[in-house]
PDB file of N, CA and C in Angstrom:
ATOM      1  N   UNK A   1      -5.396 -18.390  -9.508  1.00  0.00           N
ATOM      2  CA  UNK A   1      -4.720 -17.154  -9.835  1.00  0.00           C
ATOM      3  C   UNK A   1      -4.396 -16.354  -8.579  1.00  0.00           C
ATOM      4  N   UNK A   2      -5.721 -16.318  -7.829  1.00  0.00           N
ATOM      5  CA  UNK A   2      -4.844 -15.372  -6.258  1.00  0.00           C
ATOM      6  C   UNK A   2      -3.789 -15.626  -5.644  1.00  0.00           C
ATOM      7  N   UNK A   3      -4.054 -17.237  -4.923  1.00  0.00           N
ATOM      8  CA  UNK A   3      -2.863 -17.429  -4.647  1.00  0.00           C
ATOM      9  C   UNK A   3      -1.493 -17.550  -5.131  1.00  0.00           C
ATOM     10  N   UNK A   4      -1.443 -17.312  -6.574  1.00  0.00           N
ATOM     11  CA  UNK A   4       0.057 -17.257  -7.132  1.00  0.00           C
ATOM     12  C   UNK A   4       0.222 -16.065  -7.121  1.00  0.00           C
ATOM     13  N   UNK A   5      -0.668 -14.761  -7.083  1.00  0.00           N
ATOM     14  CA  UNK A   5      -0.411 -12.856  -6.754  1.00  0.00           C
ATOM     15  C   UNK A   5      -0.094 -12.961  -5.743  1.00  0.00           C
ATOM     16  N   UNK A   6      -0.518 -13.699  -4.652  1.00  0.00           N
ATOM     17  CA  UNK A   6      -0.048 -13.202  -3.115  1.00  0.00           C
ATOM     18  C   UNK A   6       0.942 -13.860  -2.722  1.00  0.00           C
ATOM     19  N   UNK A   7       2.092 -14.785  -3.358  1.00  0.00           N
ATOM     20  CA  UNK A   7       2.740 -15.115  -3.431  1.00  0.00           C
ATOM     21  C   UNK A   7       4.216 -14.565  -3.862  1.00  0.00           C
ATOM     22  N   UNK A   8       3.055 -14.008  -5.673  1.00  0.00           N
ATOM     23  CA  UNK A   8       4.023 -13.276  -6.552  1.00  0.00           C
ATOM     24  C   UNK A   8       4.203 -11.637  -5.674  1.00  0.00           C
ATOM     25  N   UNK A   9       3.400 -10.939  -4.954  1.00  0.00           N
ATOM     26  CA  UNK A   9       3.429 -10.220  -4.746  1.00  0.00           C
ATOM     27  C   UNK A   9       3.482  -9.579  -3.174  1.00  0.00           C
ATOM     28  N   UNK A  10       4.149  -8.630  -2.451  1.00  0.00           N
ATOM     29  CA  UNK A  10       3.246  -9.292  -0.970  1.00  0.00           C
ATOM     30  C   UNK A  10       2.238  -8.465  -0.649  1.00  0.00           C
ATOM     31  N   UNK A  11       1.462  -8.698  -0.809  1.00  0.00           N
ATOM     32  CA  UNK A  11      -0.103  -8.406  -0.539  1.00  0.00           C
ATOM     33  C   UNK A  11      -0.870  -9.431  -0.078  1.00  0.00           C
ATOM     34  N   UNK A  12      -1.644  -9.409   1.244  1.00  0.00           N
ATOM     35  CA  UNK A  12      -2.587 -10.091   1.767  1.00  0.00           C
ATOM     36  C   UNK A  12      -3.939 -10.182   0.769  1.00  0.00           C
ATOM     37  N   UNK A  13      -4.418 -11.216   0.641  1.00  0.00           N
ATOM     38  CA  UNK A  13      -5.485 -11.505  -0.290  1.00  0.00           C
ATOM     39  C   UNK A  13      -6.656 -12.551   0.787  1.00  0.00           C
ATOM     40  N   UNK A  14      -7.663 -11.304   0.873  1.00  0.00           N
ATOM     41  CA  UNK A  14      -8.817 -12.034   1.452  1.00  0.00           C
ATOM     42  C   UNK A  14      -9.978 -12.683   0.567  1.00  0.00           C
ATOM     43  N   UNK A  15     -10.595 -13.611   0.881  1.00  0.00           N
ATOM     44  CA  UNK A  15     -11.577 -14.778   0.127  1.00  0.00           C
ATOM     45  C   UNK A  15     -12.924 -14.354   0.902  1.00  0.00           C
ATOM     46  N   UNK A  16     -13.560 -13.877   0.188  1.00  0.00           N
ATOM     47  CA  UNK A  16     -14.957 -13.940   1.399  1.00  0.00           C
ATOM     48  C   UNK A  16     -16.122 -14.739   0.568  1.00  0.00           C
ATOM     49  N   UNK A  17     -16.551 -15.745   1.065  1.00  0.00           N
ATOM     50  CA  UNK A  17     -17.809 -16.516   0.542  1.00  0.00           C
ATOM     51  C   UNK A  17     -18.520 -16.828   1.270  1.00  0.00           C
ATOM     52  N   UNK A  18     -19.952 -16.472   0.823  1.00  0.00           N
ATOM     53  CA  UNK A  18     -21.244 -16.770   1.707  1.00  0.00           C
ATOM     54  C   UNK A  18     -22.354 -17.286   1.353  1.00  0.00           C
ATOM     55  N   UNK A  19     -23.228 -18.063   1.310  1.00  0.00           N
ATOM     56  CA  UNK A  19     -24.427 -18.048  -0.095  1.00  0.00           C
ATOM     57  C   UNK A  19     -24.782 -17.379  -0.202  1.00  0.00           C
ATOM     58  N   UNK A  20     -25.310 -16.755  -1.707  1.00  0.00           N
ATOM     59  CA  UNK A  20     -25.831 -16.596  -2.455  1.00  0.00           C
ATOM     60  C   UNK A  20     -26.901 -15.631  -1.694  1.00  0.00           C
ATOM     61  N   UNK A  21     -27.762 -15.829  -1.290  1.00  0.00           N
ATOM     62  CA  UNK A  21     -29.100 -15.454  -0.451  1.00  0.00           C
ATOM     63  C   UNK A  21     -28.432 -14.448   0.861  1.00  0.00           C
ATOM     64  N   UNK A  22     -27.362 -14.635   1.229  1.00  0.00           N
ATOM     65  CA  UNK A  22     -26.557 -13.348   2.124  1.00  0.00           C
ATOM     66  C   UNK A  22     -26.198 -11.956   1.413  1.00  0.00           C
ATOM     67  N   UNK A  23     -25.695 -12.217   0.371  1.00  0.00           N
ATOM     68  CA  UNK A  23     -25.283 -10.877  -0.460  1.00  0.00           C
ATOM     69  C   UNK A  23     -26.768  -9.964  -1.282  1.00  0.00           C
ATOM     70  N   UNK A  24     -27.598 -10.360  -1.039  1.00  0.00           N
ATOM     71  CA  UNK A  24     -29.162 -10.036  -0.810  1.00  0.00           C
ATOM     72  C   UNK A  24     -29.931  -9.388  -0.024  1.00  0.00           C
ATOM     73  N   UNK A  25     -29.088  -9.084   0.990  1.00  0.00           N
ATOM     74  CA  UNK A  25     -29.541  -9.238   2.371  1.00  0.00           C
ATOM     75  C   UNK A  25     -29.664  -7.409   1.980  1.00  0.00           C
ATOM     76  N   UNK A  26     -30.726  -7.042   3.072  1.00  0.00           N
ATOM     77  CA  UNK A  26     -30.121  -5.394   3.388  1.00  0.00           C
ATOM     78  C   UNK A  26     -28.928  -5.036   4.563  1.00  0.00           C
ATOM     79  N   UNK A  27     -28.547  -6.207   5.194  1.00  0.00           N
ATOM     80  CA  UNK A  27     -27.352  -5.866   5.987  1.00  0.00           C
ATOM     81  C   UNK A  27     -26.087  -6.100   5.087  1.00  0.00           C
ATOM     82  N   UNK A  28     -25.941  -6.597   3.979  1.00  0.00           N
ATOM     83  CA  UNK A  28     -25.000  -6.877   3.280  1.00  0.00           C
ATOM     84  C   UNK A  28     -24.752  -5.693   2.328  1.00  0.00           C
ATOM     85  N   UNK A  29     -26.108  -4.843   2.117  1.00  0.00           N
ATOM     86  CA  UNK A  29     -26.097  -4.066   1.326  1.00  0.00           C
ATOM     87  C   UNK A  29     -25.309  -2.836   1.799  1.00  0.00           C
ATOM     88  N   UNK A  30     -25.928  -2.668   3.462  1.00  0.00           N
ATOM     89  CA  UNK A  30     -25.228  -1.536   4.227  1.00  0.00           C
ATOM     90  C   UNK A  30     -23.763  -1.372   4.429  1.00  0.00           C
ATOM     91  N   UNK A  31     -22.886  -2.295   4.418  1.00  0.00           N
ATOM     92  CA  UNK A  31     -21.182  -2.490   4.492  1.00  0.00           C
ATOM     93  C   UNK A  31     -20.936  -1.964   3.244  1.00  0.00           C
ATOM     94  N   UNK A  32     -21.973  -1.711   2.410  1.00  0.00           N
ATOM     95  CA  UNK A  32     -21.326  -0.837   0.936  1.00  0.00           C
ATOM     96  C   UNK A  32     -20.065  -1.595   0.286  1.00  0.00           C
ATOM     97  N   UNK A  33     -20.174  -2.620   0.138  1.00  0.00           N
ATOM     98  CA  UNK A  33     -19.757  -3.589  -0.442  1.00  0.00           C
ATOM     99  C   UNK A  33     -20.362  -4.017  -1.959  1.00  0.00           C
ATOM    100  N   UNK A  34     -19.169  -4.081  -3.119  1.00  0.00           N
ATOM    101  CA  UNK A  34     -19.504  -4.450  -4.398  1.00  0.00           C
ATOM    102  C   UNK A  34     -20.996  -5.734  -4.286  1.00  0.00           C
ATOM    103  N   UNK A  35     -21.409  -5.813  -5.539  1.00  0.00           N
ATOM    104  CA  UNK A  35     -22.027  -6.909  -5.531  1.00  0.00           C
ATOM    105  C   UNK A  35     -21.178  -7.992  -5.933  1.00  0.00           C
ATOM    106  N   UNK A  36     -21.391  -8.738  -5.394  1.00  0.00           N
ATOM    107  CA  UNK A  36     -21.193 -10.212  -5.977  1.00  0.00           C
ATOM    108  C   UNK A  36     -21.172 -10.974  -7.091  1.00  0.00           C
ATOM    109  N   UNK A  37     -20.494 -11.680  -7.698  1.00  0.00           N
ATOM    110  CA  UNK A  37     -18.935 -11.811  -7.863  1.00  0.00           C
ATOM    111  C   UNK A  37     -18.080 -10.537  -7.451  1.00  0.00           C
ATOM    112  N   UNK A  38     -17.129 -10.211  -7.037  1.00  0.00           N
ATOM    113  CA  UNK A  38     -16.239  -8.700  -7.059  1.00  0.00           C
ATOM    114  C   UNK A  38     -15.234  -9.340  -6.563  1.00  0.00           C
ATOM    115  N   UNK A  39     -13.703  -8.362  -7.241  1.00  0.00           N
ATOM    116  CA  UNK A  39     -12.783  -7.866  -6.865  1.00  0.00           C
ATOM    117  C   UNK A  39     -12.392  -6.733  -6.661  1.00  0.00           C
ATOM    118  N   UNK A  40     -11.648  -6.382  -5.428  1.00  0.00           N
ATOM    119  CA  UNK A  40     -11.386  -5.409  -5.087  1.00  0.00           C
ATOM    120  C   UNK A  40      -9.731  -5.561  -4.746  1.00  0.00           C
ATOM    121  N   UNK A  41      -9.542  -4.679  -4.683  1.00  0.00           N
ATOM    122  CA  UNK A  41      -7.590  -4.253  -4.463  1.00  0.00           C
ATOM    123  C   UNK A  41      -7.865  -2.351  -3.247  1.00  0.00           C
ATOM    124  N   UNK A  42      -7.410  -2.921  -2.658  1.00  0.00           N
ATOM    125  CA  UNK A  42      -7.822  -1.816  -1.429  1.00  0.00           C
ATOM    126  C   UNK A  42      -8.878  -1.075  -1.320  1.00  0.00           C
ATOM    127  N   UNK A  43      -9.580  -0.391  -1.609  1.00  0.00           N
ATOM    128  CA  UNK A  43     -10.791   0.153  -1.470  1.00  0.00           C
ATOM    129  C   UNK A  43     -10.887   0.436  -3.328  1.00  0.00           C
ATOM    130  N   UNK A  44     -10.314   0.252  -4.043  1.00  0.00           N
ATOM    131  CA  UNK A  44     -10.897   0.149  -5.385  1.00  0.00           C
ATOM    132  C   UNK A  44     -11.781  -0.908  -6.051  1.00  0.00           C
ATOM    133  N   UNK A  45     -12.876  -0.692  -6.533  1.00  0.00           N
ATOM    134  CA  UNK A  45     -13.620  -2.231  -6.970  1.00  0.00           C
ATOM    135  C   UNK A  45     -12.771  -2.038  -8.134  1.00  0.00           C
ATOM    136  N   UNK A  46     -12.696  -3.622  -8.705  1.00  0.00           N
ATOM    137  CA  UNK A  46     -11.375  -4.070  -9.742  1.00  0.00           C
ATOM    138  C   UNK A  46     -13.325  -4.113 -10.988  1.00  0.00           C
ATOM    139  N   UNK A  47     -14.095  -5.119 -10.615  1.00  0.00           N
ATOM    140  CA  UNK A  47     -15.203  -6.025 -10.812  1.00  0.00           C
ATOM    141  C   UNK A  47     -15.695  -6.249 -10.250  1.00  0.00           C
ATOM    142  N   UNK A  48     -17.441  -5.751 -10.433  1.00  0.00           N
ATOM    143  CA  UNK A  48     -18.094  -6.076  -9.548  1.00  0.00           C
ATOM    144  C   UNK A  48     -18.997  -7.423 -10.554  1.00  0.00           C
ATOM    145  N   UNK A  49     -19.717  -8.061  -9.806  1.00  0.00           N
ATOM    146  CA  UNK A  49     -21.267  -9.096 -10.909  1.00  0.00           C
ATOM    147  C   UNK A  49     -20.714  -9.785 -12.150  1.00  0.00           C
ATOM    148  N   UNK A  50     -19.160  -9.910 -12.215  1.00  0.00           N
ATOM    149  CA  UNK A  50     -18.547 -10.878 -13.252  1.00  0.00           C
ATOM    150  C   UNK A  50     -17.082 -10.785 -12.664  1.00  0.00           C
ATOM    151  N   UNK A  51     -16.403 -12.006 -13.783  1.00  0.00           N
ATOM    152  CA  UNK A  51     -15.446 -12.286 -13.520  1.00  0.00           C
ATOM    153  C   UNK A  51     -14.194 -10.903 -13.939  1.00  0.00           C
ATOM    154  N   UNK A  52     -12.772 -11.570 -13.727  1.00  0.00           N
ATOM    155  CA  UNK A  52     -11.934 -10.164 -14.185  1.00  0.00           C
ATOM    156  C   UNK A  52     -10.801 -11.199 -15.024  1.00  0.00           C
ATOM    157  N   UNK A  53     -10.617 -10.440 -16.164  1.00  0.00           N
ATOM    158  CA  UNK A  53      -9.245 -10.739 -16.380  1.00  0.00           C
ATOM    159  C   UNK A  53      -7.977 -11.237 -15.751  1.00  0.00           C
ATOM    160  N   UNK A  54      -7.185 -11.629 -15.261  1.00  0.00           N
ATOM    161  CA  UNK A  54      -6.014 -12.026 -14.902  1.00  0.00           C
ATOM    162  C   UNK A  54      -5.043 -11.038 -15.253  1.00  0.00           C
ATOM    163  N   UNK A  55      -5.035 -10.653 -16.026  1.00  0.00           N
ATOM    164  CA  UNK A  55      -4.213  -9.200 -16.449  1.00  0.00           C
ATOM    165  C   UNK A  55      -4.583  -8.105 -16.246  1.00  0.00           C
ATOM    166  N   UNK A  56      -5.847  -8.096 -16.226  1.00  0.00           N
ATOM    167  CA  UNK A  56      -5.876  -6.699 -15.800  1.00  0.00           C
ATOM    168  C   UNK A  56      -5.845  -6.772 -14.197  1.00  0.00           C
ATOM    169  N   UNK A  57      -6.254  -7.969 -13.193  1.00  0.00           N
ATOM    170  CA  UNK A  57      -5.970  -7.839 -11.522  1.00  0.00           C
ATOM    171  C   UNK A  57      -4.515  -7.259 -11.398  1.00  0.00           C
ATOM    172  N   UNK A  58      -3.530  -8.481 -12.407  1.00  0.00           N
ATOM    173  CA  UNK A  58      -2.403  -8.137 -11.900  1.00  0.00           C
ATOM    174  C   UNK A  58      -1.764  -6.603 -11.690  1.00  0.00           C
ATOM    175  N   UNK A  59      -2.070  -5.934 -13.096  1.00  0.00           N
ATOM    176  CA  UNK A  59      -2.091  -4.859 -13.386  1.00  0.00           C
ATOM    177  C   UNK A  59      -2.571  -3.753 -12.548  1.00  0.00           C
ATOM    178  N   UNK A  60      -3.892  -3.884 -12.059  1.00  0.00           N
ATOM    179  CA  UNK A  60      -4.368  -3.145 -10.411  1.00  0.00           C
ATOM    180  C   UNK A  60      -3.575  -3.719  -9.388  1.00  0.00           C
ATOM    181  N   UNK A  61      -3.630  -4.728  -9.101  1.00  0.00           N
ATOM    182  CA  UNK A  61      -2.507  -4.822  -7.560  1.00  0.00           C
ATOM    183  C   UNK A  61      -1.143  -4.306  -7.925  1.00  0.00           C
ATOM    184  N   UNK A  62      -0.218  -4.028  -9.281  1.00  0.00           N
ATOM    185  CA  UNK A  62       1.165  -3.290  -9.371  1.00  0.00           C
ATOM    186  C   UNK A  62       0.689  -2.251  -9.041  1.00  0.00           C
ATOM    187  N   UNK A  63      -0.212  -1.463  -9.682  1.00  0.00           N
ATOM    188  CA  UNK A  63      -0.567  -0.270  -9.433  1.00  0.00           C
ATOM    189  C   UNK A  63      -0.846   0.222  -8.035  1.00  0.00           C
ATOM    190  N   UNK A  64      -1.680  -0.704  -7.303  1.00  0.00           N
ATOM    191  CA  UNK A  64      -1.850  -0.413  -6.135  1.00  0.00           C
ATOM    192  C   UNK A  64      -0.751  -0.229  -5.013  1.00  0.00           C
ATOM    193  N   UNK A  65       0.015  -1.254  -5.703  1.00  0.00           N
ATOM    194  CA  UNK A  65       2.230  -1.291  -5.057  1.00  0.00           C
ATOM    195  C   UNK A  65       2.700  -0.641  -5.298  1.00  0.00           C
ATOM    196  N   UNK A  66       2.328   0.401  -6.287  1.00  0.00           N
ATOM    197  CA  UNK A  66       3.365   1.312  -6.789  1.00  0.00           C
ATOM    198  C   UNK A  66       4.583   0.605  -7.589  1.00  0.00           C
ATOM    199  N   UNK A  67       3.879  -0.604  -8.544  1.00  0.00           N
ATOM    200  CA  UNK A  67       5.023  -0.979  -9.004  1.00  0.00           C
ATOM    201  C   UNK A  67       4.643  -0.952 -10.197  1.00  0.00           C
ATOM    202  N   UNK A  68       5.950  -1.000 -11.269  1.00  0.00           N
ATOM    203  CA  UNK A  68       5.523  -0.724 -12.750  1.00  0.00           C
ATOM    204  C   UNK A  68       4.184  -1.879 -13.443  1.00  0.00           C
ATOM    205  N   UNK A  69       3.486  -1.872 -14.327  1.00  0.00           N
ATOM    206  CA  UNK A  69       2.813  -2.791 -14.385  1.00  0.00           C
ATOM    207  C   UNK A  69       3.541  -4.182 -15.120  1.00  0.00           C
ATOM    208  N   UNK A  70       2.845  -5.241 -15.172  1.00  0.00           N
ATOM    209  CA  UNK A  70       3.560  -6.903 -15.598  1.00  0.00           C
ATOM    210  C   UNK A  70       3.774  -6.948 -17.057  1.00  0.00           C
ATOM    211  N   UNK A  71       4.529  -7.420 -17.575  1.00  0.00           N
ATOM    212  CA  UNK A  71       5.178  -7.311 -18.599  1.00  0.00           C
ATOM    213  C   UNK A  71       3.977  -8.406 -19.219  1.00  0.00           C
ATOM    214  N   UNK A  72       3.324  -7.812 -20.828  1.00  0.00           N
ATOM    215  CA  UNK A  72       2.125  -8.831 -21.321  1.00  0.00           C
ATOM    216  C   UNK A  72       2.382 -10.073 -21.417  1.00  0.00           C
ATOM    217  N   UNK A  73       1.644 -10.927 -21.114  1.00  0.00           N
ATOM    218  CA  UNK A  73       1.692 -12.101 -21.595  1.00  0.00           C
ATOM    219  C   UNK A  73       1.861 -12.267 -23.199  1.00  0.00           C
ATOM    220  N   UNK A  74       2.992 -13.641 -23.416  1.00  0.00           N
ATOM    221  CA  UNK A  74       2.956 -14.164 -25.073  1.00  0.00           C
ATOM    222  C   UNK A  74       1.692 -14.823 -25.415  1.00  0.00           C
ATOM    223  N   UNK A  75       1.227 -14.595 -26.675  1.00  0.00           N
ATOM    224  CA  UNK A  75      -0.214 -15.335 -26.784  1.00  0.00           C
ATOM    225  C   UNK A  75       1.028 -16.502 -27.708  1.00  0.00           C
ATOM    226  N   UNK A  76       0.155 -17.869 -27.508  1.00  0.00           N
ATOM    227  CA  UNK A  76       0.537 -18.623 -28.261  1.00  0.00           C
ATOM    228  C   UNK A  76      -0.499 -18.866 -29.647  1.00  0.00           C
ATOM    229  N   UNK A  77      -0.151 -20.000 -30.202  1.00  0.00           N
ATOM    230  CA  UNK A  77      -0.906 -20.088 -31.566  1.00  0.00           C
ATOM    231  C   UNK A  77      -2.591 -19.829 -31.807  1.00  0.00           C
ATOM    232  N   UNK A  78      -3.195 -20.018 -30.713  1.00  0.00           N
ATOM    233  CA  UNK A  78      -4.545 -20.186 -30.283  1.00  0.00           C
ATOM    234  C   UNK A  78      -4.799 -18.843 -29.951  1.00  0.00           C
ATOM    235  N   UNK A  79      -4.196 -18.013 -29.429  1.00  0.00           N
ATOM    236  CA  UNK A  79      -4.617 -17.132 -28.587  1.00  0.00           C
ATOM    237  C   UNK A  79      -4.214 -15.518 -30.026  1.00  0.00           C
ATOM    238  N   UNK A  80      -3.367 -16.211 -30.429  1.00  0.00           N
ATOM    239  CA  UNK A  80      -3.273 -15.115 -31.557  1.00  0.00           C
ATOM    240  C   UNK A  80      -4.570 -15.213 -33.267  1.00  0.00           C
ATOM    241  N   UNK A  81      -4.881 -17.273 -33.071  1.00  0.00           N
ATOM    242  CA  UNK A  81      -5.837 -17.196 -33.707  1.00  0.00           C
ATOM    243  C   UNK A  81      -6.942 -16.646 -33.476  1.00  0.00           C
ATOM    244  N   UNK A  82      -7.088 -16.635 -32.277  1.00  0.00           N
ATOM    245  CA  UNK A  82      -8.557 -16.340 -31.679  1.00  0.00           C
ATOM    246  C   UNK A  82      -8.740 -14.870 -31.026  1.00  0.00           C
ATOM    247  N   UNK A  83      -7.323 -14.165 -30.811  1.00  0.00           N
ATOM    248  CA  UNK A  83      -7.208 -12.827 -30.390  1.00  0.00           C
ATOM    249  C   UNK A  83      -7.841 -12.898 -28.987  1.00  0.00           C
ATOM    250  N   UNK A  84      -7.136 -13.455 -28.396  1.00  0.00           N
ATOM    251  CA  UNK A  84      -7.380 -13.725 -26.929  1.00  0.00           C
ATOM    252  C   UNK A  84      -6.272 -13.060 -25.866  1.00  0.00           C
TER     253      UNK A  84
END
């Protein structure tokens, strides 16, 4: 999904991964940095300690562009059975 936003969009998209046992740390704690899992979109946390929607990122990075937000996705047969 990122790389098709930073594509779809132009915004630089950074990846930061470290184990597990780093984001623990008290120096990790001090950069005041979300916990882990997180997304962020400029200094806003999107999600911190779980995953995020796909719609709603996209939706924060327009916002963050100042651009209108993404037009909803169609649910198909599954997604309207299941209200997804």
């Amino acid at each position: 999904m990122l790389p098709g936003l930073g594509d779809k969009y132009d915004i630089l998209i950074e990846t930061m991964s470290k184990p597990k046992a780093e984001y623990n740390t008290d120096e990790y704690f001090e950069l005041d940095l979300p916990v882990a899992p997180a997304v962020m979109v400029g200094e806003e946390i999107v999600v911190e300690g779980s995953d995020v929607a796909d719609e709603k990122l996209e939706s924060v990075i327009c916002k963050h562009l100042g651009l209108s937000p993404p037009e909803p996705r169609k649910k198909g047969i599954f997604g309207r059975i299941f209200k997804k």
